[in-house]
PDB file of C-alpha atoms in Angstrom:
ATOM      1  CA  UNK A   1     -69.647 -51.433  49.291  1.00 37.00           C
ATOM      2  CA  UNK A   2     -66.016 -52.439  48.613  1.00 40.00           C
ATOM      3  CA  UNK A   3     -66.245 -51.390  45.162  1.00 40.00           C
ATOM      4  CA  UNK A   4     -67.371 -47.973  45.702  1.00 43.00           C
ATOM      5  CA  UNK A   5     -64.934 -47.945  48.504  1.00 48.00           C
ATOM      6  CA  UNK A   6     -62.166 -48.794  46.050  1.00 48.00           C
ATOM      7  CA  UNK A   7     -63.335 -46.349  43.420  1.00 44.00           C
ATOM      8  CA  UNK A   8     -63.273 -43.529  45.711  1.00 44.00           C
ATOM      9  CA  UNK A   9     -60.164 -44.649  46.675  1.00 47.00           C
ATOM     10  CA  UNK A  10     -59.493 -44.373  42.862  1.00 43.00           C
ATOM     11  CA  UNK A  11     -60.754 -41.312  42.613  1.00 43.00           C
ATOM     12  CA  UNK A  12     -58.740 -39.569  46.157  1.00 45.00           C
ATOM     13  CA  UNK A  13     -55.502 -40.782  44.624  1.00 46.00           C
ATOM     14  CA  UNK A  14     -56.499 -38.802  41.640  1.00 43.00           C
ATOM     15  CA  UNK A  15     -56.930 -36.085  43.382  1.00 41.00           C
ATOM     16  CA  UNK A  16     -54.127 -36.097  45.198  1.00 43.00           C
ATOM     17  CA  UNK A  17     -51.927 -36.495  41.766  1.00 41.00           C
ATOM     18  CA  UNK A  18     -53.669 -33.875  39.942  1.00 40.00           C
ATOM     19  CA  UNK A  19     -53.200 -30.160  40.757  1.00 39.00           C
ATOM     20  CA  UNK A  20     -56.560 -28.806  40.629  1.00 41.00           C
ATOM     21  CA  UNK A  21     -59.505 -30.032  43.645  1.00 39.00           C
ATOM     22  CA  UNK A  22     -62.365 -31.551  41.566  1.00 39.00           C
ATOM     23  CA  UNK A  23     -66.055 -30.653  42.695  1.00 37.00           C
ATOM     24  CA  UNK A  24     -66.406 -34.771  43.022  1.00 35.00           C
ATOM     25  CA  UNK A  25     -63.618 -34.985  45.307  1.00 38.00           C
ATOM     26  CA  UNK A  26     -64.800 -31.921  47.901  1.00 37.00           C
ATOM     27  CA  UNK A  27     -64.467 -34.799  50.814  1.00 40.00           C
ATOM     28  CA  UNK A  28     -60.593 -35.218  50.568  1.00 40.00           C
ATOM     29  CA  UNK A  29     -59.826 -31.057  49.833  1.00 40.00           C
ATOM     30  CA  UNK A  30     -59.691 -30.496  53.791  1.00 42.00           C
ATOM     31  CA  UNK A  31     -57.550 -34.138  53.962  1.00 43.00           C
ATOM     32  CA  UNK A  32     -54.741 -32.864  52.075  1.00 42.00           C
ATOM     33  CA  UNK A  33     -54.253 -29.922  53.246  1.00 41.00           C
ATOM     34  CA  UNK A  34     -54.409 -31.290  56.362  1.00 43.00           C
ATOM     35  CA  UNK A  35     -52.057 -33.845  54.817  1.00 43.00           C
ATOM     36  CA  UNK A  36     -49.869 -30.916  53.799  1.00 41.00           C
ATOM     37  CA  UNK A  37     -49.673 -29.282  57.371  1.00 41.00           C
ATOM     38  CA  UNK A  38     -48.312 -32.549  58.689  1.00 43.00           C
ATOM     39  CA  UNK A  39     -45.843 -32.836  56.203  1.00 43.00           C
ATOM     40  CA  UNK A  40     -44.534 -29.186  56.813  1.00 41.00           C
ATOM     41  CA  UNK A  41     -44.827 -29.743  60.968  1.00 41.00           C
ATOM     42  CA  UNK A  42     -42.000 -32.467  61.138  1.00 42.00           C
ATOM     43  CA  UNK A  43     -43.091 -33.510  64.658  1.00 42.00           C
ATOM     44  CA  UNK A  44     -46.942 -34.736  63.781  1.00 42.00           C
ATOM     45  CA  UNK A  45     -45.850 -37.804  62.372  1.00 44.00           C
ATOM     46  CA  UNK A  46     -49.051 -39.847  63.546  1.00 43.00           C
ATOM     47  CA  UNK A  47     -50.138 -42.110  60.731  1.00 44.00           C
ATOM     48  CA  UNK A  48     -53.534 -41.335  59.418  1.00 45.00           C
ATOM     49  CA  UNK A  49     -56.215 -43.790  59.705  1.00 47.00           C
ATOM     50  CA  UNK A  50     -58.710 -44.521  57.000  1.00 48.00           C
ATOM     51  CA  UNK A  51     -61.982 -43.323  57.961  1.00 50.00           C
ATOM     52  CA  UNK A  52     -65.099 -43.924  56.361  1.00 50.00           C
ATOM     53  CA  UNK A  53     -67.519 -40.870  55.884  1.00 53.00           C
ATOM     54  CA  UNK A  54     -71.014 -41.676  54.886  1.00 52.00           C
ATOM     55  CA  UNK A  55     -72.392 -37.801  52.769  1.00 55.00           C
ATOM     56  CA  UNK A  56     -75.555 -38.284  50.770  1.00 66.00           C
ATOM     57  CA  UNK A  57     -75.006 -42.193  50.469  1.00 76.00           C
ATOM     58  CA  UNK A  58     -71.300 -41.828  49.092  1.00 82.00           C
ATOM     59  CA  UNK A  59     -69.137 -43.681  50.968  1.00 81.00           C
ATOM     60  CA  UNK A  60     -65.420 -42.137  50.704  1.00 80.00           C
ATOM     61  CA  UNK A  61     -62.400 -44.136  52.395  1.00 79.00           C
ATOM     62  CA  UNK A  62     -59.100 -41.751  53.297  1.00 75.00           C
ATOM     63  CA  UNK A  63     -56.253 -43.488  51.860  1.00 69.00           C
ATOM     64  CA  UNK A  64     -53.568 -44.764  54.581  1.00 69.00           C
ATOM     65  CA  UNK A  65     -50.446 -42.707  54.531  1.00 66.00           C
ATOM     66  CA  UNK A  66     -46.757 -43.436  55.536  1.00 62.00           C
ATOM     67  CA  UNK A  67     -45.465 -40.503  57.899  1.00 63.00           C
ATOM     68  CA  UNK A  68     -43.237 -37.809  55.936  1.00 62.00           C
ATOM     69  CA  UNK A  69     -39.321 -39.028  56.238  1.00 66.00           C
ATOM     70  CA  UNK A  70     -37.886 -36.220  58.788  1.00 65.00           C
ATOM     71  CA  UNK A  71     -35.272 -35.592  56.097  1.00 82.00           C
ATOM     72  CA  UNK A  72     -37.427 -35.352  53.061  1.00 83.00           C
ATOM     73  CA  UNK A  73     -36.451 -31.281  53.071  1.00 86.00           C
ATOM     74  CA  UNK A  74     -33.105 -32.057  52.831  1.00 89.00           C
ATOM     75  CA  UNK A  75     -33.377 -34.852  50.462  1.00 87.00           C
ATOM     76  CA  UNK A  76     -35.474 -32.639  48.342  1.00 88.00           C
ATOM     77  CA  UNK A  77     -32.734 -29.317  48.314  1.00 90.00           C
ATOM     78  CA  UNK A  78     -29.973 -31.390  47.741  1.00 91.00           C
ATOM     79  CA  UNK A  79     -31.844 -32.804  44.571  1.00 90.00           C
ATOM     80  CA  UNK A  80     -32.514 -29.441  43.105  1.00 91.00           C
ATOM     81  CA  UNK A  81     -29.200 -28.196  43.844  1.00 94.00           C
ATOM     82  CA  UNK A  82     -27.670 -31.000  42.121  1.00 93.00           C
ATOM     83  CA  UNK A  83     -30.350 -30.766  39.244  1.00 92.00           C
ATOM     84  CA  UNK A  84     -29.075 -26.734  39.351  1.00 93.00           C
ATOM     85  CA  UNK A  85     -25.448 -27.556  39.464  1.00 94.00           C
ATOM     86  CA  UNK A  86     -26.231 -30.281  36.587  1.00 92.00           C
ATOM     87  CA  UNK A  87     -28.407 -27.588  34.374  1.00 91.00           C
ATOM     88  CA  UNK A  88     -24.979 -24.905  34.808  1.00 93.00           C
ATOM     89  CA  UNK A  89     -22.701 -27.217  33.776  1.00 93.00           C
ATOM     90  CA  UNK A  90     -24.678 -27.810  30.434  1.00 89.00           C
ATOM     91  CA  UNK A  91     -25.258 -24.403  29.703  1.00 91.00           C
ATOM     92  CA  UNK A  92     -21.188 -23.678  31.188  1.00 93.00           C
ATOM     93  CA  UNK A  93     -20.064 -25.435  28.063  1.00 89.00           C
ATOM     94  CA  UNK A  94     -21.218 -22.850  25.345  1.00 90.00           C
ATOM     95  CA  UNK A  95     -20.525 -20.104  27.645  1.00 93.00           C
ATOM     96  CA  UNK A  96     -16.784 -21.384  27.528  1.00 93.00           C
ATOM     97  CA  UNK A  97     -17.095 -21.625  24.027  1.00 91.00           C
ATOM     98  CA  UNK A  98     -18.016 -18.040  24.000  1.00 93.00           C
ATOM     99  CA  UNK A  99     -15.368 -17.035  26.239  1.00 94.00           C
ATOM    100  CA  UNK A 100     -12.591 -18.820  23.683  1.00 92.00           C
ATOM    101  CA  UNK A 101     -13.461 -17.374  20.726  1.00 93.00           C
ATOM    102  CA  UNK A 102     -13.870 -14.226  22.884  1.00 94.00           C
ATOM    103  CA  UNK A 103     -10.220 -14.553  23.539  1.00 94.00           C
ATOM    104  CA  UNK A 104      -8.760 -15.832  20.503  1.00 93.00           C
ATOM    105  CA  UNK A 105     -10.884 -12.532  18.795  1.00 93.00           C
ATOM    106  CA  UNK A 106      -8.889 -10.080  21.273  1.00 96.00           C
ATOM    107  CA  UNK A 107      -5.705 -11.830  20.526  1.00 94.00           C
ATOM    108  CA  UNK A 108      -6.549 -11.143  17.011  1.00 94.00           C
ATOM    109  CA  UNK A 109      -7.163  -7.873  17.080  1.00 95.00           C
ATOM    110  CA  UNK A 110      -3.863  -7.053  18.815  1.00 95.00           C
ATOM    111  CA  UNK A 111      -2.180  -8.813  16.561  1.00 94.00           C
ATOM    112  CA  UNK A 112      -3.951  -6.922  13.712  1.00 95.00           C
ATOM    113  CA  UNK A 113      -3.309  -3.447  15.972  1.00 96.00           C
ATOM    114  CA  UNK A 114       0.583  -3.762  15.712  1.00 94.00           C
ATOM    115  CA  UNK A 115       0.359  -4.856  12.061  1.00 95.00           C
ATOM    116  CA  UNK A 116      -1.168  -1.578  11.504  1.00 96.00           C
ATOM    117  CA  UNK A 117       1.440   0.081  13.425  1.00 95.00           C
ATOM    118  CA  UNK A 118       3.784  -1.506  11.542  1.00 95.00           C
ATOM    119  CA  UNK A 119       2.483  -0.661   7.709  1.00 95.00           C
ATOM    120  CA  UNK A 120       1.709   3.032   9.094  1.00 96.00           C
ATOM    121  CA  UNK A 121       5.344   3.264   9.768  1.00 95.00           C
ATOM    122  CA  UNK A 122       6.405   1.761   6.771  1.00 95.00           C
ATOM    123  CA  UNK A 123       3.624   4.105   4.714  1.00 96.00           C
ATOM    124  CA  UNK A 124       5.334   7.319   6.852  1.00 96.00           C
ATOM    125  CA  UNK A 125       8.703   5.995   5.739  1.00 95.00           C
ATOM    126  CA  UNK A 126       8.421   5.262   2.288  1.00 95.00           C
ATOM    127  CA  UNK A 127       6.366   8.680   1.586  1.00 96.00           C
ATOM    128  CA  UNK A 128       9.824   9.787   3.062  1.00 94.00           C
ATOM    129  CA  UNK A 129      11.929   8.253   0.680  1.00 94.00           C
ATOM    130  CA  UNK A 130       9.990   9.213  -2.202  1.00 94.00           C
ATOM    131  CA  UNK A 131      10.143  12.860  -0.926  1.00 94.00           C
ATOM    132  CA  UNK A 132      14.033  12.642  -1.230  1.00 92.00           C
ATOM    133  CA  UNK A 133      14.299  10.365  -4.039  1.00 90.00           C
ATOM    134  CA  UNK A 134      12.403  12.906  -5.873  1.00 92.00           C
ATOM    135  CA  UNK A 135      14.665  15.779  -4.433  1.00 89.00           C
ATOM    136  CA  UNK A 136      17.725  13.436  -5.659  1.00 88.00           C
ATOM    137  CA  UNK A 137      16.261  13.569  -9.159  1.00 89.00           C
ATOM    138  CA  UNK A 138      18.090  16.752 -10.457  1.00 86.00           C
ATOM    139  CA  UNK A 139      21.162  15.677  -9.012  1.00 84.00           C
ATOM    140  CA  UNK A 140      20.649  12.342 -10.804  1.00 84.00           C
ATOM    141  CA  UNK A 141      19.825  13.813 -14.084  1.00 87.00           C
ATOM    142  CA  UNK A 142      23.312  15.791 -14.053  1.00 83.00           C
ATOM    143  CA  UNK A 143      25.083  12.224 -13.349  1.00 83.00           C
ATOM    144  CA  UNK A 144      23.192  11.446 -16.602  1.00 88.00           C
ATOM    145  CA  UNK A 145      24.972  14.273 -18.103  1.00 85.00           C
ATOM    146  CA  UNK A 146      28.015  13.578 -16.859  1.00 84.00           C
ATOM    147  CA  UNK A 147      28.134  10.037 -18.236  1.00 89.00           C
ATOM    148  CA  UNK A 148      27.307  11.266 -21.678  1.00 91.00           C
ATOM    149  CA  UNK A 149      29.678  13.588 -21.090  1.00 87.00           C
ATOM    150  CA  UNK A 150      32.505  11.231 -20.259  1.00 88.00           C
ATOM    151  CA  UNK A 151      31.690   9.498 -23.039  1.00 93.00           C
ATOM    152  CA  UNK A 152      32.023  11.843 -25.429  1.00 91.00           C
ATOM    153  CA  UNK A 153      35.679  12.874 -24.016  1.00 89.00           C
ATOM    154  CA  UNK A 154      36.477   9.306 -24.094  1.00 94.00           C
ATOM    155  CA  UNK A 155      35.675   9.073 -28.108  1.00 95.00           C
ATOM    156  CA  UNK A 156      37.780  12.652 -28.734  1.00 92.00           C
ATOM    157  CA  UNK A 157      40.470  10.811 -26.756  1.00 94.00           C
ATOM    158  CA  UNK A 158      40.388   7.856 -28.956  1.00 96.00           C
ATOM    159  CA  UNK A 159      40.434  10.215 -31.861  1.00 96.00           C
ATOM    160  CA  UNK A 160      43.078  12.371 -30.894  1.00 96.00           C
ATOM    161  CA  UNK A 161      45.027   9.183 -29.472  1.00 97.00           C
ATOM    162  CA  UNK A 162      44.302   7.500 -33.566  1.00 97.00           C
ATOM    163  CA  UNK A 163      45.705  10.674 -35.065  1.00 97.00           C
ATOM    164  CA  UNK A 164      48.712  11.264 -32.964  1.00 97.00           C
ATOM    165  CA  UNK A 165      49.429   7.641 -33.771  1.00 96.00           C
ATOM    166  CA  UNK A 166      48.828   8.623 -37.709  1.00 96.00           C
ATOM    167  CA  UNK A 167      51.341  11.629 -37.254  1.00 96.00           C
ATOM    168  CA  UNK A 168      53.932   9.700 -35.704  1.00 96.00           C
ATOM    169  CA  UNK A 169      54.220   7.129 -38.326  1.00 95.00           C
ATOM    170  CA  UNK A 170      54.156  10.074 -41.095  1.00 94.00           C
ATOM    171  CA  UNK A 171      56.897  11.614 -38.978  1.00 94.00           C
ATOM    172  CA  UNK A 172      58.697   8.514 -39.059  1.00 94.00           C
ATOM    173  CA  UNK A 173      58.342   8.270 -42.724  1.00 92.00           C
ATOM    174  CA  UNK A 174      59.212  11.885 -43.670  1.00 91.00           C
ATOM    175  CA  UNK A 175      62.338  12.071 -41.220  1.00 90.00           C
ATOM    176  CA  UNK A 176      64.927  10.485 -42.867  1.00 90.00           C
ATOM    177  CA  UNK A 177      64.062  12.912 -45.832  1.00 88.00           C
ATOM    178  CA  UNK A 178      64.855  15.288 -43.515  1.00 87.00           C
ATOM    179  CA  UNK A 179      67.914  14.273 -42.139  1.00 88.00           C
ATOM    180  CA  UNK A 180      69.095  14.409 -45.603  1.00 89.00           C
ATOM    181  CA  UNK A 181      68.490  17.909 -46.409  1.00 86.00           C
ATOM    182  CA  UNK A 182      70.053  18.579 -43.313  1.00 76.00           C
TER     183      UNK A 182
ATOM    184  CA  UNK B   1     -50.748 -40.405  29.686  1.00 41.00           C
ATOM    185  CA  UNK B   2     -50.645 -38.910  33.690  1.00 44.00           C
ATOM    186  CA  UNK B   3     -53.931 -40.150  34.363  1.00 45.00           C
ATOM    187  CA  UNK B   4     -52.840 -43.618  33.642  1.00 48.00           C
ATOM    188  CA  UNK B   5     -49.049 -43.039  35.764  1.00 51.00           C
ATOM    189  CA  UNK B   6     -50.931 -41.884  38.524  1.00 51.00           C
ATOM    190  CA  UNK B   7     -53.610 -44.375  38.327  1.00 56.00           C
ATOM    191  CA  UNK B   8     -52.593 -46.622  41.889  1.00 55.00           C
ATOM    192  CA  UNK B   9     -51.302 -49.826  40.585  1.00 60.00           C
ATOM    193  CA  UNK B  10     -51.651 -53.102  42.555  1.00 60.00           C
ATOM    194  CA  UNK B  11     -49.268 -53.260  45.316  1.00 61.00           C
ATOM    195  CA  UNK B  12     -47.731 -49.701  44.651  1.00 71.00           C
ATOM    196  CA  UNK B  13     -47.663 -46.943  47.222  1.00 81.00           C
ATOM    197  CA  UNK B  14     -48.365 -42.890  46.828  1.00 81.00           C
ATOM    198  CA  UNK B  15     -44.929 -42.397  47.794  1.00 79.00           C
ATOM    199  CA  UNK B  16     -43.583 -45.095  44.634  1.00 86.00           C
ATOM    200  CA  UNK B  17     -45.896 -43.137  42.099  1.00 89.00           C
ATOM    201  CA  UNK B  18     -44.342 -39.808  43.562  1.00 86.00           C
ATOM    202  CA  UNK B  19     -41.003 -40.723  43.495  1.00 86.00           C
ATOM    203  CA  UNK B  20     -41.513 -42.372  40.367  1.00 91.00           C
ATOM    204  CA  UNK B  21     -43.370 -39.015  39.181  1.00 92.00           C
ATOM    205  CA  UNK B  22     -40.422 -36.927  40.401  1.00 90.00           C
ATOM    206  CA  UNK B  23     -37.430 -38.675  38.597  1.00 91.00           C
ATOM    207  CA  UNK B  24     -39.740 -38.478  35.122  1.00 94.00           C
ATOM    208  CA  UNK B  25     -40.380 -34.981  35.772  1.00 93.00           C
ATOM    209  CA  UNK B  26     -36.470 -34.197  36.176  1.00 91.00           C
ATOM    210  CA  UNK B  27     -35.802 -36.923  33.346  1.00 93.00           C
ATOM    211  CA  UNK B  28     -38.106 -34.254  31.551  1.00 95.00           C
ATOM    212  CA  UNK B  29     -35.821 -31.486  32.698  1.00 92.00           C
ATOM    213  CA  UNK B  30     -32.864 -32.340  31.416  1.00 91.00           C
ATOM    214  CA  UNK B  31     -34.102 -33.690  28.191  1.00 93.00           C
ATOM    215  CA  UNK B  32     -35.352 -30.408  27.378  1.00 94.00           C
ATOM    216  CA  UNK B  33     -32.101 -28.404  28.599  1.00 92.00           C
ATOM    217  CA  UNK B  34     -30.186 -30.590  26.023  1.00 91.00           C
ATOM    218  CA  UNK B  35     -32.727 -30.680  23.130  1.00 94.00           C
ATOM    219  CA  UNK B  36     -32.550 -26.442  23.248  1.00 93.00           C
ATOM    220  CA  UNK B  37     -28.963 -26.658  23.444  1.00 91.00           C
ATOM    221  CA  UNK B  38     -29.696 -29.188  20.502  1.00 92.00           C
ATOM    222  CA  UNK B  39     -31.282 -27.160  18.654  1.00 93.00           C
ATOM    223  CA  UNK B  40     -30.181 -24.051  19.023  1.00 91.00           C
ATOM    224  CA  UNK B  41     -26.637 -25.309  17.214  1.00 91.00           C
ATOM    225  CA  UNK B  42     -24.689 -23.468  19.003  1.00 90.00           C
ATOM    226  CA  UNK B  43     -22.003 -25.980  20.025  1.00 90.00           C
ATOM    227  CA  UNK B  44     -21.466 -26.347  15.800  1.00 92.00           C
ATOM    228  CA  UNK B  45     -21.529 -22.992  15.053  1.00 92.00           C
ATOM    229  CA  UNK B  46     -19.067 -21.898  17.820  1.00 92.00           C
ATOM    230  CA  UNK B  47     -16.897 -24.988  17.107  1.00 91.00           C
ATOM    231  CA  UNK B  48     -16.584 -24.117  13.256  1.00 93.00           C
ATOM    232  CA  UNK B  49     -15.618 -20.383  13.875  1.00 93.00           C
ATOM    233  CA  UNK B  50     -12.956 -21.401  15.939  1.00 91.00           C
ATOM    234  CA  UNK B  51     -11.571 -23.903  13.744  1.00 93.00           C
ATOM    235  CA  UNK B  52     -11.999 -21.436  10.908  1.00 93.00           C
ATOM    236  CA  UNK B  53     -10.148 -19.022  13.196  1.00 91.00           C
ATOM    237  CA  UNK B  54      -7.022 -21.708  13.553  1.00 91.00           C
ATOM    238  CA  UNK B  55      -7.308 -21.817   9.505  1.00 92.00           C
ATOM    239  CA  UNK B  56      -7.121 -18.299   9.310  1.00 92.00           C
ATOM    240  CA  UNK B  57      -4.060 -18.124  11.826  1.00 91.00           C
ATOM    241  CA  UNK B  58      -1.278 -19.165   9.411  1.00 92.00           C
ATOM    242  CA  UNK B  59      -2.206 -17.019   7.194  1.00 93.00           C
ATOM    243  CA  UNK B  60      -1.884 -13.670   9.720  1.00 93.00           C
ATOM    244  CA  UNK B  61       1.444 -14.649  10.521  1.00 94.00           C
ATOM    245  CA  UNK B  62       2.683 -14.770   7.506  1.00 95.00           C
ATOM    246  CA  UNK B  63       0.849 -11.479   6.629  1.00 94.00           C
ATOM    247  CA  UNK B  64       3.106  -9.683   9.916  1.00 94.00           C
ATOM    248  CA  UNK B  65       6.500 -11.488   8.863  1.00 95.00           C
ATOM    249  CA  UNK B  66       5.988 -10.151   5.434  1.00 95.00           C
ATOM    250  CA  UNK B  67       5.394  -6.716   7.283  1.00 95.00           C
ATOM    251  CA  UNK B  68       8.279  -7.032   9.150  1.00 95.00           C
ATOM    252  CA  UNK B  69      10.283  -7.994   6.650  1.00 96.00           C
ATOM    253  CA  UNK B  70       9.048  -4.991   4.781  1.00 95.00           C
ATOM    254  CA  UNK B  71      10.039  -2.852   7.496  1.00 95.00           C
ATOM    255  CA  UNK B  72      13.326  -4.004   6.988  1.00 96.00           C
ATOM    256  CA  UNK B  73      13.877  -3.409   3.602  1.00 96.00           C
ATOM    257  CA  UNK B  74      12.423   0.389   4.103  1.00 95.00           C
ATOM    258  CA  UNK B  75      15.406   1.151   6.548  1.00 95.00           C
ATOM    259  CA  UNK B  76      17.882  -0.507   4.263  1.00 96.00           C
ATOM    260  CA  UNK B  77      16.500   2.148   1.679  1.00 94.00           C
ATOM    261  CA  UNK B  78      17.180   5.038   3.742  1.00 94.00           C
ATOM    262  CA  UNK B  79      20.660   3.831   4.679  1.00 95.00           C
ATOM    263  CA  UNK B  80      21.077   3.783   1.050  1.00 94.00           C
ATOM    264  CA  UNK B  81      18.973   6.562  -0.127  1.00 92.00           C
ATOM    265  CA  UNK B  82      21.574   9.219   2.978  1.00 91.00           C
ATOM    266  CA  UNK B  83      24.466   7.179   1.034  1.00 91.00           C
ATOM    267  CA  UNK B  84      23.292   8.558  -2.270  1.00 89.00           C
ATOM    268  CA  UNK B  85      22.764  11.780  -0.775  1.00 88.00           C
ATOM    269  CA  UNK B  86      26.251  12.326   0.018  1.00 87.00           C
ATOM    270  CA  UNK B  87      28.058  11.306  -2.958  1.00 84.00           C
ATOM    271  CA  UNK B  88      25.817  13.021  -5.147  1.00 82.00           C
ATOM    272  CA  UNK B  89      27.066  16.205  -4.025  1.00 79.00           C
ATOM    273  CA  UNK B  90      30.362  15.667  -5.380  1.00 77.00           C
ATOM    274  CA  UNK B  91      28.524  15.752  -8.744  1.00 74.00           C
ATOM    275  CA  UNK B  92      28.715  19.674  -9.373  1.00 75.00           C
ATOM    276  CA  UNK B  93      32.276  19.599  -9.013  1.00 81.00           C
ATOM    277  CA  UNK B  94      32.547  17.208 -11.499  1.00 78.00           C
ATOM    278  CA  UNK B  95      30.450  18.755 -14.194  1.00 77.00           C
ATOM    279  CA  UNK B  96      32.872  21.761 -13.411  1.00 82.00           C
ATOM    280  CA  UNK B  97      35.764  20.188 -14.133  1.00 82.00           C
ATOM    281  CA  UNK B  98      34.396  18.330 -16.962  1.00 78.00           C
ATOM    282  CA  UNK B  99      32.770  21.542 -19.010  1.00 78.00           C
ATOM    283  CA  UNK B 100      36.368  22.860 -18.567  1.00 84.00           C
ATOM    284  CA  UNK B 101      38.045  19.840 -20.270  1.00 77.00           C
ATOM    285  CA  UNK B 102      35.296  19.461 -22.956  1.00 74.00           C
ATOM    286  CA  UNK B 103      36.228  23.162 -23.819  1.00 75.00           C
TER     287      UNK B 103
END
């Protein structure tokens, strides 16, 4: 008798673990759910008795319960929200992750924004310069011309400055000769 | 492996097993949350770009100071390129004068 008490003891605490009502355990489905209104209707707090039912020569014993705690709904929201606020802060790591690389990308790109600003200037400007340059080149050509030219008036000048320097010293030499004609 | 948890041991209430029940299955929880942030590598990945993006700094800075510097130079150009253009119109005169004096 006390062993088949004990094994349907056994065998209620199984059901009450597992999720699904077995067909062997049909005698405690209407004990936990009346279990389950007295844990949801705080003021029934009368500890259940174990009562012996006698079906078909199965004995089955109820199992003696402690009354709910009148906090227990409390007890159990504050443990999920700190298992939720536990959960966001993992995941809150890689999202701040994200979120720098997010902002060191932006930075980035504005940085790379007023380089371009810059070299499109500097493109504009040296097309520019190139434009004149190019309309300088006749202009330059003719300073070309004009430095050839100067140097070719500097060699007649050396020329003309070697022979007047020739006639001189022939006019030296002839003009004693002709101071004695005279 | 249940079965055997829930199996009432000697001298151990319902409420024990379910408490005991309850802190495994969060245990559970957040072993899981961590072993798919685990896996999924992000924390590496996301740490290596942005150290590769500190790398990579230098080297943009130096890239706008050379721009800048660039910049620079190209106005120094014009001043000098507007300094070119008005002494070289003096030029003509001087060929003048000089075809004259080569005659």
């Amino acid at each position: 008798m006390a062993a088949s008490g004990d094994e349907a003891a056994a065998m209620e605490s199984i059901s009450k673990a597992s999720v699904p009502p077995t067909a062997l355990n049909l005698t405690a489905e209407p004990e936990h759910k009346r279990e389950a209104a007295t844990n949801d209707a705080t003021e029934n707090q009368k500890a259940k008795r174990p009562s012996n039912n006698n079906d078909g020569g199965v004995e089955t014993a109820e199992e003696a319960t402690e009354p709910a705690e009148p906090d227990i709904n409390e007890l159990c929201r504050d443990m999920f929200d700190k298992m939720s606020v536990f959960l966001q802060g993992e995941l809150t790591a890689t999202c701040e992750d994200y979120k720098l690389l997010e902002n060191m990308n932006k930075l980035t790109s504005l940085k790379y924004m007023e380089m371009k600003d810059i070299s499109i200037n500097i493109s504009r400007n040296l097309q520019d310069l190139n434009q004149k340059y190019a309309s300088l080149q006749p202009y330059l050509d003719q300073i070309n011309q004009i430095e050839e030219q100067v140097t070719a008036l500097e060699q007649a000048a050396y020329k003309l400055d070697t022979y007047s320097k020739k006639l001189e010293a022939k006019y030296r030499l002839l003009e004693p000769f002709a101071r004695a004609r005279l | 492996m249940a079965s055997s948890e829930t199996q009432p041991r000697f001298g151990q209430s319902v409420k024990g097993l379910l408490s005991d029940k309850v802190t495994s299955c969060s245990g559970d929880v957040i072993a899981l949350t961590r072993q798919v942030l685990k896996g999924s590598r992000s924390q590496e990945l996301l740490s290596q770009a942005a150290r590769n993006m500190v790398i990579q700094e230098d080297a943009i800075l130096h890239s706008e100071d050379s721009l800048r510097k660039m910049s620079i130079i190209t106005t120094h150009l014009q001043y000098q390129q507007e300094a070119i253009q008005k002494n070289v119109e003096h030029s003509k005169y001087l060929q003048d004068q000089l075809k004259h004096l080569m005659k």
